[in-house]
Short mmCIF file of C-alpha atoms and ligand atoms in Angstrom, two decimals:
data_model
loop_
_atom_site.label_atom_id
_atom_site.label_comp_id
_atom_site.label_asym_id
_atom_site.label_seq_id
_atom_site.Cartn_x
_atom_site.Cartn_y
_atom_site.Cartn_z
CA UNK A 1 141.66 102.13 96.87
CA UNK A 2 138.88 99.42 96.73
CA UNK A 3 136.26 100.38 94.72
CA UNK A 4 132.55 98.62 95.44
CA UNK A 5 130.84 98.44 92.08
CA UNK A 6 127.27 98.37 93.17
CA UNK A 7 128.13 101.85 95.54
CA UNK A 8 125.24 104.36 94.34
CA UNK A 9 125.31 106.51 97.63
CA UNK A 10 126.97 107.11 101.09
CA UNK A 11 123.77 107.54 103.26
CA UNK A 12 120.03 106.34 102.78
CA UNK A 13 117.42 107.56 105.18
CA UNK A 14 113.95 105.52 105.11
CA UNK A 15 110.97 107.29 106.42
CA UNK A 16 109.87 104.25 107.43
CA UNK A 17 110.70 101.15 107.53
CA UNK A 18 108.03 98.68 107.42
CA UNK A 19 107.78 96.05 104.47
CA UNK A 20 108.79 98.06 101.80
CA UNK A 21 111.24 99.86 103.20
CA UNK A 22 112.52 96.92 105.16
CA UNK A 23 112.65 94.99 101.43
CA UNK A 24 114.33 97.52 100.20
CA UNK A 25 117.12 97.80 103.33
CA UNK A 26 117.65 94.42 103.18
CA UNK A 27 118.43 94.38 99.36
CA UNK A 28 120.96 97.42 99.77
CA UNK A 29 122.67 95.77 102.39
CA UNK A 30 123.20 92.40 100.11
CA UNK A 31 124.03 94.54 97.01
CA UNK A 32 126.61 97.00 98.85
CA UNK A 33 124.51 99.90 97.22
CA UNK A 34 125.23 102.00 99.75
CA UNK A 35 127.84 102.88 102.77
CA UNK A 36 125.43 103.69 105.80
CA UNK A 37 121.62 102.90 106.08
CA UNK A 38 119.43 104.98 108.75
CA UNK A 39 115.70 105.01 109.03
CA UNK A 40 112.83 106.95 110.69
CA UNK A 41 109.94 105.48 112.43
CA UNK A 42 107.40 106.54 114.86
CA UNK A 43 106.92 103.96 117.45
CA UNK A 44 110.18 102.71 119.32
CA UNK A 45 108.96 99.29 118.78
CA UNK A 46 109.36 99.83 115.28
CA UNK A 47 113.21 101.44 115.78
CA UNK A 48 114.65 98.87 117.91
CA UNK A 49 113.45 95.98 115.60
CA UNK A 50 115.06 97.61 112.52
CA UNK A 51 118.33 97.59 114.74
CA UNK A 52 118.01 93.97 115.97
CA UNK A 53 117.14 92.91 112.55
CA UNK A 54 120.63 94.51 111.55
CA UNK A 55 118.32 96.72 108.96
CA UNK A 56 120.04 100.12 109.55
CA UNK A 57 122.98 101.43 111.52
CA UNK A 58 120.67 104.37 113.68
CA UNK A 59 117.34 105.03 114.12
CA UNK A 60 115.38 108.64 114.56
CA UNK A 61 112.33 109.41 115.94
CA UNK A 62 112.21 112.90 114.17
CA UNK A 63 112.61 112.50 110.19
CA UNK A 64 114.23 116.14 110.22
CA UNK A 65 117.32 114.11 112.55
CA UNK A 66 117.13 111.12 110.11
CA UNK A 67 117.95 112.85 106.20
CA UNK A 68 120.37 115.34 107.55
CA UNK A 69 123.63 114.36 105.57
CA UNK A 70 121.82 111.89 103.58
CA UNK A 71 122.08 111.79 99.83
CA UNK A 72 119.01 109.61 99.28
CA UNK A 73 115.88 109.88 101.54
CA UNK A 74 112.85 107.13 100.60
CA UNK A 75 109.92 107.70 101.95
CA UNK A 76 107.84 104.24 102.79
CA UNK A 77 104.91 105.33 105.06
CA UNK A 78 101.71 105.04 104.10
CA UNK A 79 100.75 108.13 101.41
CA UNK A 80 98.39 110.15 104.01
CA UNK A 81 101.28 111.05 105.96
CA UNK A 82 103.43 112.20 103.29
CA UNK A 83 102.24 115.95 103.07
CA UNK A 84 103.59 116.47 107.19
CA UNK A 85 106.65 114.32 106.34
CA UNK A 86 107.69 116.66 103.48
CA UNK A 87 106.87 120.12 105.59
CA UNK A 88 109.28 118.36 108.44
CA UNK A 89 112.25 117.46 106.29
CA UNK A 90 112.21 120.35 103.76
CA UNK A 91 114.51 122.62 105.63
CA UNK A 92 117.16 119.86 106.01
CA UNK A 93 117.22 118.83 102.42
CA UNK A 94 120.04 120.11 100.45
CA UNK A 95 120.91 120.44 96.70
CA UNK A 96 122.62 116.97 96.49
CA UNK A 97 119.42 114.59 98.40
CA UNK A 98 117.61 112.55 96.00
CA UNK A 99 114.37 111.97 97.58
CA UNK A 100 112.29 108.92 96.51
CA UNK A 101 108.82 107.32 97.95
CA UNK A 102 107.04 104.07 97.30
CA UNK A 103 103.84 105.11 97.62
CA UNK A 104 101.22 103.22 95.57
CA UNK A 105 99.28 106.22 94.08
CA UNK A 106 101.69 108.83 92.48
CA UNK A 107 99.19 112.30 91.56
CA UNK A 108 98.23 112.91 95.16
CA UNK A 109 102.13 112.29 96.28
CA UNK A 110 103.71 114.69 93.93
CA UNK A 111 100.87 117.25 95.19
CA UNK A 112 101.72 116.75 98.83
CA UNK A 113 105.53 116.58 98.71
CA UNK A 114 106.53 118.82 95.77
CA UNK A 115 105.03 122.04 97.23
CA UNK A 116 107.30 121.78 100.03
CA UNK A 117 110.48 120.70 98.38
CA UNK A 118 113.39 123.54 97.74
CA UNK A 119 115.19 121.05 94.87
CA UNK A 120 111.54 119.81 93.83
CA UNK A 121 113.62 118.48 90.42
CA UNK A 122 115.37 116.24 93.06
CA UNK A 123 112.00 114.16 93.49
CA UNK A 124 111.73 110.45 91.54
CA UNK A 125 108.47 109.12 92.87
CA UNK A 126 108.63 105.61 92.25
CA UNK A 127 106.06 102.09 93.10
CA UNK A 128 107.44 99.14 93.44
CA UNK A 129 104.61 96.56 91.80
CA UNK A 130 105.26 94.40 94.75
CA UNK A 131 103.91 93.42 98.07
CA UNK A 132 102.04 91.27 100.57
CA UNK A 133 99.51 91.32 102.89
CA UNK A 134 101.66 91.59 106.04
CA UNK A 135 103.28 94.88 107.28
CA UNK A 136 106.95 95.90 109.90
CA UNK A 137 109.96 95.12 109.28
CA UNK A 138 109.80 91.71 110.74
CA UNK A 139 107.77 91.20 107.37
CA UNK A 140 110.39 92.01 105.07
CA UNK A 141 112.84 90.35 102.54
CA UNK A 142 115.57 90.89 99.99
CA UNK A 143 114.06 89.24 97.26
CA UNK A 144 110.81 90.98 97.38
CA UNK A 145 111.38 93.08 94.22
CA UNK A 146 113.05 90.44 92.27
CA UNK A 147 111.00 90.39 88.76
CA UNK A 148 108.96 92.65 89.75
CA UNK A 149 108.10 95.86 87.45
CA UNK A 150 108.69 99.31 89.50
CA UNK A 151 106.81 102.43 88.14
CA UNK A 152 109.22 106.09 88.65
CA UNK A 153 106.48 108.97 87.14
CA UNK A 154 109.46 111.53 86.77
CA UNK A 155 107.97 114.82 84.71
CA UNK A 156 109.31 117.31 82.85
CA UNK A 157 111.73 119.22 85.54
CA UNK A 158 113.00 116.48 87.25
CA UNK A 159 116.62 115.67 86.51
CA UNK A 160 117.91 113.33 84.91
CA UNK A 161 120.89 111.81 86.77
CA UNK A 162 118.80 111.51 89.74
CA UNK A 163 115.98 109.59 87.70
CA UNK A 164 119.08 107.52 86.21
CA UNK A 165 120.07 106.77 89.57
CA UNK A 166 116.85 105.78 91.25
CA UNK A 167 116.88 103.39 88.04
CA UNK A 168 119.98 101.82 88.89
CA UNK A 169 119.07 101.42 92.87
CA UNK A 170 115.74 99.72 91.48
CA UNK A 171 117.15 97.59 88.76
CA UNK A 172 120.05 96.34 91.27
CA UNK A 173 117.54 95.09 93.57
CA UNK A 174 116.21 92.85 90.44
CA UNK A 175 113.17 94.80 89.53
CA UNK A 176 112.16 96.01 86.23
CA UNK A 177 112.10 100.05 85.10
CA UNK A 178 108.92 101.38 83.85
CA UNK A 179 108.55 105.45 83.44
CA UNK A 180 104.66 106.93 82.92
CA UNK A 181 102.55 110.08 84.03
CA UNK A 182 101.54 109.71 87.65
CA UNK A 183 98.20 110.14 86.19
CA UNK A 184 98.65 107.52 83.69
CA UNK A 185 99.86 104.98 86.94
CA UNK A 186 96.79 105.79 88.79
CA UNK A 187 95.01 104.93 86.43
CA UNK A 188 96.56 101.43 85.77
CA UNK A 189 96.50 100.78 89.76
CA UNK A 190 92.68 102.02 90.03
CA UNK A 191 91.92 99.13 87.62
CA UNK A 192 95.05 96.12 88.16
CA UNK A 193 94.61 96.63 92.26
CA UNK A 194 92.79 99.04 93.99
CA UNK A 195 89.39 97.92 92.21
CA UNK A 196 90.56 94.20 93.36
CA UNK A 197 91.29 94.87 96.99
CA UNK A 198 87.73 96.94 97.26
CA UNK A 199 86.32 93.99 95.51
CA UNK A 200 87.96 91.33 97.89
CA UNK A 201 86.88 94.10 101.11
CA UNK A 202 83.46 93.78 99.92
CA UNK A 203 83.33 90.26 99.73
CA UNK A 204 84.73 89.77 102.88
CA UNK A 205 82.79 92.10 104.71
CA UNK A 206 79.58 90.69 102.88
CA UNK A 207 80.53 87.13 104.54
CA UNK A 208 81.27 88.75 108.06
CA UNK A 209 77.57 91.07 108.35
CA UNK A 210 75.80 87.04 107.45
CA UNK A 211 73.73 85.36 110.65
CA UNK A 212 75.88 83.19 112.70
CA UNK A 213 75.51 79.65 111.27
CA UNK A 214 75.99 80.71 107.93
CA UNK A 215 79.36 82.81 109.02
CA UNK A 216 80.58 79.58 110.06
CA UNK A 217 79.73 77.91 107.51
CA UNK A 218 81.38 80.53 105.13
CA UNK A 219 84.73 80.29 107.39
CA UNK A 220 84.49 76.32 107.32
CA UNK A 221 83.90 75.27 103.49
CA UNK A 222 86.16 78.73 102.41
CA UNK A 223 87.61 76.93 99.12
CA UNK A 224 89.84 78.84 97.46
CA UNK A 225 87.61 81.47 96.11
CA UNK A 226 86.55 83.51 99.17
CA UNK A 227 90.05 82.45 100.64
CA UNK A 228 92.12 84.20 97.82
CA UNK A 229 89.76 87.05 98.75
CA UNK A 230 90.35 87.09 101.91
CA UNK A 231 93.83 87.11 101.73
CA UNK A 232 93.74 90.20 99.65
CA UNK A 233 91.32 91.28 102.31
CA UNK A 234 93.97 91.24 105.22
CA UNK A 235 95.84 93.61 103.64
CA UNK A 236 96.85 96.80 105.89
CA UNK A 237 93.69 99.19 107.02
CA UNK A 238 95.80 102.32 107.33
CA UNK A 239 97.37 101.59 103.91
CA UNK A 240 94.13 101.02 101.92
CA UNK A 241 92.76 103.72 103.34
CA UNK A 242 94.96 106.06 102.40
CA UNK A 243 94.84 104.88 98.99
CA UNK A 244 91.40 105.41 98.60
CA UNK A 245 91.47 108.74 99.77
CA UNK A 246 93.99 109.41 97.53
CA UNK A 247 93.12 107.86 94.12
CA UNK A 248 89.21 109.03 94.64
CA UNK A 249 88.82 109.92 90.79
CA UNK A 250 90.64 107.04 88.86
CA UNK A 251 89.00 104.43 91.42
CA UNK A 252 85.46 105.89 91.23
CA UNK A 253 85.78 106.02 87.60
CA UNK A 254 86.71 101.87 87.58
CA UNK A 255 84.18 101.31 90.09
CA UNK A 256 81.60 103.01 87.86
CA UNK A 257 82.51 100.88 85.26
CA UNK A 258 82.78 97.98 87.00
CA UNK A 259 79.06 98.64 88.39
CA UNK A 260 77.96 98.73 84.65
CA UNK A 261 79.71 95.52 83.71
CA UNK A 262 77.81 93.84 87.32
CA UNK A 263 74.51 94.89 85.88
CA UNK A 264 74.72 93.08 82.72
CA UNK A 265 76.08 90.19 84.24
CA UNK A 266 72.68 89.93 86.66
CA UNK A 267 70.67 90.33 83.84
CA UNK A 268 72.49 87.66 82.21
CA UNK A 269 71.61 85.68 85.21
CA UNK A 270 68.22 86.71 85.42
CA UNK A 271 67.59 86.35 81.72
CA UNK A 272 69.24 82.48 81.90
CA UNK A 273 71.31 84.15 79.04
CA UNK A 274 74.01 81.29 79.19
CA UNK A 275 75.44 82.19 75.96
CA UNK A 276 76.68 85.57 77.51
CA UNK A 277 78.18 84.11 80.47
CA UNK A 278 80.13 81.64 78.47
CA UNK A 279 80.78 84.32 76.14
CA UNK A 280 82.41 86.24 79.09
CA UNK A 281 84.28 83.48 81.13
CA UNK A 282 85.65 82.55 77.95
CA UNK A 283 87.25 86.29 76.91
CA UNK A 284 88.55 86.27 81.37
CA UNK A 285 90.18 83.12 80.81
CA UNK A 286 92.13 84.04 78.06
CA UNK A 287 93.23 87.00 79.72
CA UNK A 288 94.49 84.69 82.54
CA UNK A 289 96.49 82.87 79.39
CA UNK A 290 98.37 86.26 78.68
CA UNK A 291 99.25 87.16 82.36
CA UNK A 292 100.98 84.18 82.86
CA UNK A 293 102.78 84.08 79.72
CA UNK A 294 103.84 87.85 80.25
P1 LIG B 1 104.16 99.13 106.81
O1 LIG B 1 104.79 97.79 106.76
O2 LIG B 1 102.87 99.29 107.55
O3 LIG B 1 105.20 100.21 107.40
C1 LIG B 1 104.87 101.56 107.50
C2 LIG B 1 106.00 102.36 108.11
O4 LIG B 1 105.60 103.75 108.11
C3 LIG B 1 106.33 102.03 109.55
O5 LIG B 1 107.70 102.27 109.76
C4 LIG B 1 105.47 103.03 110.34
O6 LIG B 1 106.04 103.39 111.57
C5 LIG B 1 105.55 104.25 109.45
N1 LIG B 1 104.35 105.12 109.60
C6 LIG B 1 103.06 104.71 109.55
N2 LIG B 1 102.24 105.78 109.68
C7 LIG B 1 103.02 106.86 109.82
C8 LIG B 1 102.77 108.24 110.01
N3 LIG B 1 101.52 108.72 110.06
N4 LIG B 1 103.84 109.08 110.12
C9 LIG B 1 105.10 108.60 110.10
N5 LIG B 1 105.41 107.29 109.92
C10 LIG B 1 104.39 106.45 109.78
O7 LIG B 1 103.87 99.70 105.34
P2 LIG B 1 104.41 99.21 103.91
O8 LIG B 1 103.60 98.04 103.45
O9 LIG B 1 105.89 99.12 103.93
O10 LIG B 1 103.93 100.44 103.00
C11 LIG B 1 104.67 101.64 102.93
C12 LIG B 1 104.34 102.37 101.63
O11 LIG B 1 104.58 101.49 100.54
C13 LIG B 1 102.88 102.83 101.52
O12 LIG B 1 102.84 104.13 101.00
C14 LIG B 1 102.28 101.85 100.52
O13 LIG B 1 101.28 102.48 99.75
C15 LIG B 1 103.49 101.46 99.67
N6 LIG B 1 103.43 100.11 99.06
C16 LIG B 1 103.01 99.06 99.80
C17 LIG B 1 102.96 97.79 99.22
C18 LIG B 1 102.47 96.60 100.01
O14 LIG B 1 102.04 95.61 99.42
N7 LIG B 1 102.50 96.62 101.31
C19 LIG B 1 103.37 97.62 97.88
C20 LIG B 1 103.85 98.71 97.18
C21 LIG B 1 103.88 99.96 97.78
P3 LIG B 1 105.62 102.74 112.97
O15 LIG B 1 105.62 101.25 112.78
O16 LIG B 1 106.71 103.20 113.85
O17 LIG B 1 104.27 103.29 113.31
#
């Protein structure tokens, strides 16, 4: 009998199969971590290009069709559509289905899935700290987690050998295991991206509402300030939105700070106080320093 080391389960069902969960597809299939892949997705455009891509084995329309007989479900859709994913597969779900999700806030997922779950203790939710600005499974690839850090906010009831095995599937695809409170993540992602990508949608929007000639102008001489914004700024509507409307209190919080922090910096400005502008550039810079060396 051969025996596949990397083997964690028999069938994986993605709800969804766009750039995470195409990432993630592609990664199982390189590390042998499991023996069939299927996936879910609503459009048939979507379906037929995770066959051609050789992501998955079958496709469903109907996530109920998709997770029966799987022993790991991950959900990838964007977080507003979790709550009607969870009522739909609920019923098929049996005692041995570890379900996962990617979602990038974790409080308002556990809310909308757990409610619904018969095995709730067989949830991990998990966030992979990686991404890019495009979206399908065209967009996709195997090293995409490589490096990265992924967050699982287990609590209390969840078991363990599921959590321990949701660890293994993440650190085989390269990425580093952190657990925390969902609370504590959303907090974390309200200030190291969400508050980023509203800043870089403000910006950008700021430039596009500007007369004409100076909109050109802006588009023209972009140097790599407003074009690092706008890159962040590219990143998918339905996605961003649904993280907003799910991480309202950690992200107004931020933003309420942030506001604070804007004001003194105008009356800096205003005040041609260039000893507190230095003062500040100087402390951001070093934290640059430390990023890069972490
Ligand atoms: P994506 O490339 O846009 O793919 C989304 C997938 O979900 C597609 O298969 C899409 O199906 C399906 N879907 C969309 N809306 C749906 C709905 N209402 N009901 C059922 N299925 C739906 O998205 P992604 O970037 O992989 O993001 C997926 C999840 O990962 C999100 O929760 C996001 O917060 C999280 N995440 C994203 C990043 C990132 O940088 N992109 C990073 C970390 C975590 P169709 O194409 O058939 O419509």
């Amino acid at each position: 009998v051969w025996i596949v080391p990397n083997l964690l389960f028999n069938r994986v069902a993605f709800i969804g199969i766009g750039l995470i969960g195409s990432s993630m597809a592609k990664r199982m299939l390189k590390e042998g971590m499991a023996k069939e892949l299927v996936a879910c997705s609503r459009s048939s455009d979507t379906r037929q290009k995770a066959l051609d891509l050789g992501l998955v084995s079958k496709t469903y329309e109907d996530p109920a069709k998709a997770v029966k007989g799987a022993d790991l479900v991950v959900i990838a859709t964007p977080v507003g559509s979790y709550s009607d994913i969870a009522q739909s597969i609920a019923s098929v779900i049996d005692l041995n289905t570890i379900i996962t999700d990617v979602g990038s806030v974790k409080k308002a997922v556990v809310d909308s899935v757990k409610p619904y779950l018969q095995f709730p203790n067989k949830f991990v939710p998990g966030h992979p700290i990686a991404g890019t600005e495009f979206s399908g499974p065209e967009a996709g690839f195997s090293e995409l987690f490589e490096g990265r850090w992924t967050i699982l906010t287990p609590d209390m009831q969840t078991d363990e050998e599921a959590v321990n095995k949701i660890i293994c599937m993440w650190e085989g695809m390269g990425s580093k295991v952190e657990i925390m409170s969902s609370e504590h993540h959303d907090m974390v992602l309200a200030i190291t991206s969400h508050l980023p990508h509203l800043i870089a949608y403000t910006i950008v929007g700021t430039a596009t509402e500007l007369e004409e000639d100076l909109r050109r102008e802006v588009m023209k001489y972009s140097a790599s300030g407003f074009r690092d914004f706008t890159r962040i700024a590219a990143s998918d509507p339905i996605m961003w939105r649904d993280i907003f409307l799910n991480n309202k209190e950690a992200t107004l919080d931020v933003l309420q700070r942030f506001s604070e922090d804007l004001t003194v910096l105008q009356k800096a400005i205003r005040r041609s106080d260039g000893e507190a502008l230095e003062d500040l550039f100087s402390r951001t810079r070093a934290v640059r320093r430390d990023i890069l060396e972490l």
